[in-house]
Amino acid sequence: MSGKNCKVAVLISGSGSNLQALLTASNKTEAPFSVCKVISNRPEAYGLARAAEAGVPTSVVDHHDFSSREAFDRALIEAIDRQSPDLVVLAGFMRILTPEFVRHYRGRLLNIHPSLLPKYQGLHTHRRALQAGDSEHGATVHFVTEELDGGPPIVQATVPVQAGDTPETLASRVQVQEHAIYPLAVTWFAEHRLHMRGERALLDDTLLPHSGIRLTG
C-alpha cells in the first residue's frame, strides 16, 4: 500500500499516550496510515487535546447520555462510520463493548492490553503480576472479539520484573513498550500484511502463535 491510504479511527477515554504514539508514527513520511478521527466517551479526556493539536478531528459520544450500553454503542458506530475508517483502534477506551459493536468491526478492531495475554485479562494487571511473583510482564496488541481481552494476539512486548517494583514503576516500563508495538501492529494492518482468520491472527499469510509475536523490551 502506498501513501497514507489506511484510515484509522481511535477511541479513547483518558490521557491518550498510545494515541500520541500512533499520531507520531502516522506523521512519518513512510507511514502507511493516518488517524482520521479521535472519539472519546469522556469530554474531559486529555487525548482530545492531543488530537486537536495534531489537526485530527475529534468528537465526544458521552456514555452518560445513553440509557443502555446498546444505545451508546449504536451511537458510537454511527460516529465512527461517518469517517469510513479501514481500522478502529482502542487506545485506553474504558468501555466493555457489546457483541453488536464487535461484530460490526470484526477483523478490523484492535486493542492493546497491559499484560502478556492470556494472563491477567481485565483490570489491575501490574498489581496482579507482582502479586503472582512473575519474572516478566508486558503488553499485548490483539484483535478484538466478543470475549473480553480474549481475541487473537498479534504482538507482545515483554519487560523484566525488577526487585522493588511497584505497580506504578512496572506500568511505566510496560507503557514504553506499548508505544512501540501498537504503531507496529497498525502498520502491518495498513500494509495488508495483518489479517484475522477465524479466531487466529495471520501475518504475511502465516498463522501467528497463540501468544502472537513476542518481542523483548
mmCIF file of C-alpha atoms in Angstrom:
data_model
loop_
_atom_site.group_PDB
_atom_site.id
_atom_site.type_symbol
_atom_site.label_atom_id
_atom_site.label_comp_id
_atom_site.label_asym_id
_atom_site.label_seq_id
_atom_site.Cartn_x
_atom_site.Cartn_y
_atom_site.Cartn_z
ATOM 1 C CA MET A 1 0.000 0.000 0.000
ATOM 2 C CA SER A 2 1.483 3.341 -0.978
ATOM 3 C CA GLY A 3 0.765 6.611 0.777
ATOM 4 C CA LYS A 4 -1.303 7.055 3.919
ATOM 5 C CA ASN A 5 -4.288 5.221 2.469
ATOM 6 C CA CYS A 6 -5.346 3.337 5.619
ATOM 7 C CA LYS A 7 -7.718 5.500 7.645
ATOM 8 C CA VAL A 8 -7.654 4.786 11.377
ATOM 9 C CA ALA A 9 -10.282 5.864 13.908
ATOM 10 C CA VAL A 10 -9.033 5.872 17.504
ATOM 11 C CA LEU A 11 -11.271 5.537 20.578
ATOM 12 C CA ILE A 12 -10.005 6.921 23.883
ATOM 13 C CA SER A 13 -11.170 7.585 27.424
ATOM 14 C CA GLY A 14 -8.164 9.259 29.032
ATOM 15 C CA SER A 15 -4.783 10.857 28.513
ATOM 16 C CA GLY A 16 -4.153 9.250 25.142
ATOM 17 C CA SER A 17 -0.497 8.252 25.430
ATOM 18 C CA ASN A 18 -0.979 5.374 22.984
ATOM 19 C CA LEU A 19 -2.921 7.751 20.740
ATOM 20 C CA GLN A 20 0.111 10.046 20.803
ATOM 21 C CA ALA A 21 2.352 7.164 19.768
ATOM 22 C CA LEU A 22 0.044 6.485 16.820
ATOM 23 C CA LEU A 23 -0.098 10.170 15.858
ATOM 24 C CA THR A 24 3.686 10.414 15.976
ATOM 25 C CA ALA A 25 4.082 7.280 13.879
ATOM 26 C CA SER A 26 1.499 8.447 11.333
ATOM 27 C CA ASN A 27 3.420 11.676 10.783
ATOM 28 C CA LYS A 28 6.431 9.834 9.419
ATOM 29 C CA THR A 29 6.778 10.154 5.668
ATOM 30 C CA GLU A 30 6.756 6.408 5.099
ATOM 31 C CA ALA A 31 3.757 5.702 7.366
ATOM 32 C CA PRO A 32 1.012 3.803 5.502
ATOM 33 C CA PHE A 33 -1.793 5.045 7.769
ATOM 34 C CA SER A 34 -3.353 8.249 9.033
ATOM 35 C CA VAL A 35 -5.551 8.936 12.047
ATOM 36 C CA CYS A 36 -8.808 10.238 10.567
ATOM 37 C CA LYS A 37 -10.801 10.702 13.789
ATOM 38 C CA VAL A 38 -10.451 10.520 17.559
ATOM 39 C CA ILE A 39 -13.591 9.789 19.570
ATOM 40 C CA SER A 40 -13.899 9.802 23.354
ATOM 41 C CA ASN A 41 -16.654 8.748 25.700
ATOM 42 C CA ARG A 42 -15.387 11.347 28.186
ATOM 43 C CA PRO A 43 -15.433 15.036 27.243
ATOM 44 C CA GLU A 44 -12.565 15.812 29.643
ATOM 45 C CA ALA A 45 -10.171 13.246 28.132
ATOM 46 C CA TYR A 46 -6.770 14.849 27.545
ATOM 47 C CA GLY A 47 -6.315 12.755 24.423
ATOM 48 C CA LEU A 48 -8.813 15.049 22.687
ATOM 49 C CA ALA A 49 -6.353 17.924 23.123
ATOM 50 C CA ARG A 50 -3.546 15.778 21.719
ATOM 51 C CA ALA A 51 -5.647 15.066 18.639
ATOM 52 C CA ALA A 52 -6.653 18.698 18.182
ATOM 53 C CA GLU A 53 -3.030 19.787 18.399
ATOM 54 C CA ALA A 54 -2.221 17.286 15.644
ATOM 55 C CA GLY A 55 -5.040 18.638 13.497
ATOM 56 C CA VAL A 56 -7.126 15.474 13.771
ATOM 57 C CA PRO A 57 -10.931 15.862 14.016
ATOM 58 C CA THR A 58 -12.451 14.840 17.336
ATOM 59 C CA SER A 59 -15.863 14.123 18.759
ATOM 60 C CA VAL A 60 -17.389 13.024 22.050
ATOM 61 C CA VAL A 61 -20.017 10.341 22.477
ATOM 62 C CA ASP A 62 -20.658 10.568 26.219
ATOM 63 C CA HIS A 63 -21.891 7.267 27.606
ATOM 64 C CA HIS A 64 -23.756 9.136 30.340
ATOM 65 C CA ASP A 65 -26.150 10.430 27.680
ATOM 66 C CA PHE A 66 -27.497 6.953 26.925
ATOM 67 C CA SER A 67 -29.870 4.721 28.830
ATOM 68 C CA SER A 68 -28.177 1.462 27.835
ATOM 69 C CA ARG A 69 -24.860 0.067 26.678
ATOM 70 C CA GLU A 70 -26.518 -0.984 23.422
ATOM 71 C CA ALA A 71 -27.795 2.527 22.679
ATOM 72 C CA PHE A 72 -24.368 4.003 23.380
ATOM 73 C CA ASP A 73 -22.614 1.520 21.118
ATOM 74 C CA ARG A 74 -25.065 2.173 18.285
ATOM 75 C CA ALA A 75 -24.356 5.901 18.545
ATOM 76 C CA LEU A 76 -20.645 5.165 18.646
ATOM 77 C CA ILE A 77 -20.888 3.044 15.497
ATOM 78 C CA GLU A 78 -22.685 5.882 13.756
ATOM 79 C CA ALA A 79 -19.986 8.384 14.773
ATOM 80 C CA ILE A 80 -17.204 6.083 13.604
ATOM 81 C CA ASP A 81 -18.797 5.103 10.319
ATOM 82 C CA ARG A 82 -19.209 8.716 9.238
ATOM 83 C CA GLN A 83 -15.444 8.605 8.674
ATOM 84 C CA SER A 84 -15.463 5.272 6.777
ATOM 85 C CA PRO A 85 -12.291 4.094 8.548
ATOM 86 C CA ASP A 86 -10.402 1.000 7.473
ATOM 87 C CA LEU A 87 -9.380 0.211 11.062
ATOM 88 C CA VAL A 88 -10.717 1.038 14.522
ATOM 89 C CA VAL A 89 -8.189 1.181 17.354
ATOM 90 C CA LEU A 90 -8.979 1.134 21.068
ATOM 91 C CA ALA A 91 -6.395 3.207 22.937
ATOM 92 C CA GLY A 92 -7.325 3.221 26.592
ATOM 93 C CA PHE A 93 -11.036 3.096 25.782
ATOM 94 C CA MET A 94 -12.553 2.123 29.110
ATOM 95 C CA ARG A 95 -15.812 0.603 27.965
ATOM 96 C CA ILE A 96 -16.878 -3.011 27.585
ATOM 97 C CA LEU A 97 -18.195 -3.219 24.045
ATOM 98 C CA THR A 98 -21.385 -5.024 23.075
ATOM 99 C CA PRO A 99 -21.313 -8.063 20.781
ATOM 100 C CA GLU A 100 -23.131 -5.975 18.165
ATOM 101 C CA PHE A 101 -20.275 -3.448 18.108
ATOM 102 C CA VAL A 102 -17.560 -6.088 17.983
ATOM 103 C CA ARG A 103 -19.253 -7.990 15.167
ATOM 104 C CA HIS A 104 -19.674 -4.786 13.161
ATOM 105 C CA TYR A 105 -15.890 -4.245 13.088
ATOM 106 C CA ARG A 106 -14.746 -7.845 13.210
ATOM 107 C CA GLY A 107 -11.287 -8.247 11.733
ATOM 108 C CA ARG A 108 -10.592 -4.516 11.785
ATOM 109 C CA LEU A 109 -10.764 -3.730 15.502
ATOM 110 C CA LEU A 110 -7.566 -3.698 17.589
ATOM 111 C CA ASN A 111 -6.868 -3.252 21.287
ATOM 112 C CA ILE A 112 -3.760 -3.078 23.431
ATOM 113 C CA HIS A 113 -3.807 -4.700 26.864
ATOM 114 C CA PRO A 114 -1.174 -4.250 29.603
ATOM 115 C CA SER A 115 -0.360 -7.907 30.208
ATOM 116 C CA LEU A 116 1.035 -10.911 28.395
ATOM 117 C CA LEU A 117 -2.302 -12.360 27.385
ATOM 118 C CA PRO A 118 -3.898 -14.723 28.151
ATOM 119 C CA LYS A 119 -2.553 -13.771 31.585
ATOM 120 C CA TYR A 120 -4.441 -11.118 33.510
ATOM 121 C CA GLN A 121 -7.429 -10.261 31.416
ATOM 122 C CA GLY A 122 -9.303 -7.301 32.837
ATOM 123 C CA LEU A 123 -8.031 -4.659 35.257
ATOM 124 C CA HIS A 124 -5.117 -4.171 37.700
ATOM 125 C CA THR A 125 -2.716 -6.220 35.597
ATOM 126 C CA HIS A 126 0.514 -4.779 37.011
ATOM 127 C CA ARG A 127 -0.509 -5.416 40.607
ATOM 128 C CA ARG A 128 -1.631 -8.939 39.731
ATOM 129 C CA ALA A 129 1.688 -9.716 38.009
ATOM 130 C CA LEU A 130 3.602 -8.564 41.093
ATOM 131 C CA GLN A 131 1.356 -10.496 43.468
ATOM 132 C CA ALA A 132 1.921 -13.644 41.395
ATOM 133 C CA GLY A 133 5.697 -13.233 41.604
ATOM 134 C CA ASP A 134 6.107 -13.143 37.824
ATOM 135 C CA SER A 135 9.604 -12.637 36.445
ATOM 136 C CA GLU A 136 8.325 -10.868 33.328
ATOM 137 C CA HIS A 137 5.364 -8.756 32.362
ATOM 138 C CA GLY A 138 4.384 -6.805 29.295
ATOM 139 C CA ALA A 139 1.688 -5.777 26.834
ATOM 140 C CA THR A 140 -0.271 -7.404 24.020
ATOM 141 C CA VAL A 141 -1.851 -6.000 20.867
ATOM 142 C CA HIS A 142 -4.753 -8.197 19.807
ATOM 143 C CA PHE A 143 -7.775 -8.338 17.561
ATOM 144 C CA VAL A 144 -10.971 -7.700 19.495
ATOM 145 C CA THR A 145 -13.596 -10.428 19.752
ATOM 146 C CA GLU A 146 -16.640 -10.807 21.953
ATOM 147 C CA GLU A 147 -14.521 -12.307 24.752
ATOM 148 C CA LEU A 148 -13.058 -9.537 26.909
ATOM 149 C CA ASP A 149 -9.307 -9.333 26.199
ATOM 150 C CA GLY A 150 -9.665 -12.732 24.552
ATOM 151 C CA GLY A 151 -9.149 -12.004 20.858
ATOM 152 C CA PRO A 152 -6.178 -13.440 18.942
ATOM 153 C CA PRO A 153 -2.869 -11.836 19.983
ATOM 154 C CA ILE A 154 -0.771 -10.168 17.300
ATOM 155 C CA VAL A 155 2.366 -8.939 19.048
ATOM 156 C CA GLN A 156 3.596 -8.888 22.641
ATOM 157 C CA ALA A 157 6.435 -6.957 24.274
ATOM 158 C CA THR A 158 7.990 -8.194 27.490
ATOM 159 C CA VAL A 159 9.793 -6.375 30.289
ATOM 160 C CA PRO A 160 11.572 -7.951 33.259
ATOM 161 C CA VAL A 161 10.015 -7.528 36.665
ATOM 162 C CA GLN A 162 12.647 -5.921 38.885
ATOM 163 C CA ALA A 163 13.209 -6.196 42.609
ATOM 164 C CA GLY A 164 11.356 -3.407 44.372
ATOM 165 C CA ASP A 165 8.930 -2.822 41.519
ATOM 166 C CA THR A 166 5.601 -1.244 42.335
ATOM 167 C CA PRO A 167 2.551 -1.335 40.058
ATOM 168 C CA GLU A 168 3.451 2.214 39.044
ATOM 169 C CA THR A 169 7.092 1.562 38.135
ATOM 170 C CA LEU A 170 6.179 -1.599 36.281
ATOM 171 C CA ALA A 171 3.392 0.200 34.421
ATOM 172 C CA SER A 172 5.761 2.934 33.270
ATOM 173 C CA ARG A 173 8.158 0.432 31.684
ATOM 174 C CA VAL A 174 5.333 -1.523 30.081
ATOM 175 C CA GLN A 175 3.914 1.674 28.628
ATOM 176 C CA VAL A 176 7.172 2.396 26.808
ATOM 177 C CA GLN A 177 6.766 -0.933 25.042
ATOM 178 C CA GLU A 178 3.095 -0.272 24.309
ATOM 179 C CA HIS A 179 4.121 2.851 22.417
ATOM 180 C CA ALA A 180 6.405 0.737 20.234
ATOM 181 C CA ILE A 181 4.211 -2.252 19.432
ATOM 182 C CA TYR A 182 0.881 -0.518 18.798
ATOM 183 C CA PRO A 183 2.111 1.532 15.806
ATOM 184 C CA LEU A 184 3.880 -1.604 14.574
ATOM 185 C CA ALA A 185 0.664 -3.643 14.531
ATOM 186 C CA VAL A 186 -1.292 -0.812 12.905
ATOM 187 C CA THR A 187 1.418 -0.514 10.232
ATOM 188 C CA TRP A 188 1.179 -4.244 9.487
ATOM 189 C CA PHE A 189 -2.582 -3.916 9.073
ATOM 190 C CA ALA A 190 -2.236 -0.843 6.865
ATOM 191 C CA GLU A 191 0.215 -2.696 4.642
ATOM 192 C CA HIS A 192 -2.305 -5.544 4.190
ATOM 193 C CA ARG A 193 0.098 -7.905 5.955
ATOM 194 C CA LEU A 194 -2.070 -8.497 9.043
ATOM 195 C CA HIS A 195 -5.422 -10.274 8.945
ATOM 196 C CA MET A 196 -7.781 -12.206 11.177
ATOM 197 C CA ARG A 197 -8.965 -15.611 10.006
ATOM 198 C CA GLY A 198 -11.430 -17.383 12.233
ATOM 199 C CA GLU A 199 -10.032 -16.961 15.740
ATOM 200 C CA ARG A 200 -6.387 -16.584 14.703
ATOM 201 C CA ALA A 201 -4.183 -13.712 13.557
ATOM 202 C CA LEU A 202 -2.115 -14.044 10.388
ATOM 203 C CA LEU A 203 0.939 -12.036 9.375
ATOM 204 C CA ASP A 204 2.132 -12.396 5.788
ATOM 205 C CA ASP A 205 -0.365 -15.268 5.384
ATOM 206 C CA THR A 206 1.288 -17.197 8.230
ATOM 207 C CA LEU A 207 -0.669 -18.119 11.346
ATOM 208 C CA LEU A 208 0.826 -16.402 14.363
ATOM 209 C CA PRO A 209 1.500 -18.294 17.601
ATOM 210 C CA HIS A 210 -1.372 -18.297 20.077
ATOM 211 C CA SER A 211 0.515 -15.649 22.073
ATOM 212 C CA GLY A 212 1.408 -13.612 18.986
ATOM 213 C CA ILE A 213 4.893 -12.491 18.036
ATOM 214 C CA ARG A 214 6.891 -11.852 21.209
ATOM 215 C CA LEU A 215 9.420 -9.031 21.392
ATOM 216 C CA THR A 216 11.753 -8.380 24.318
ATOM 217 C CA GLY A 217 11.786 -4.838 25.614
#
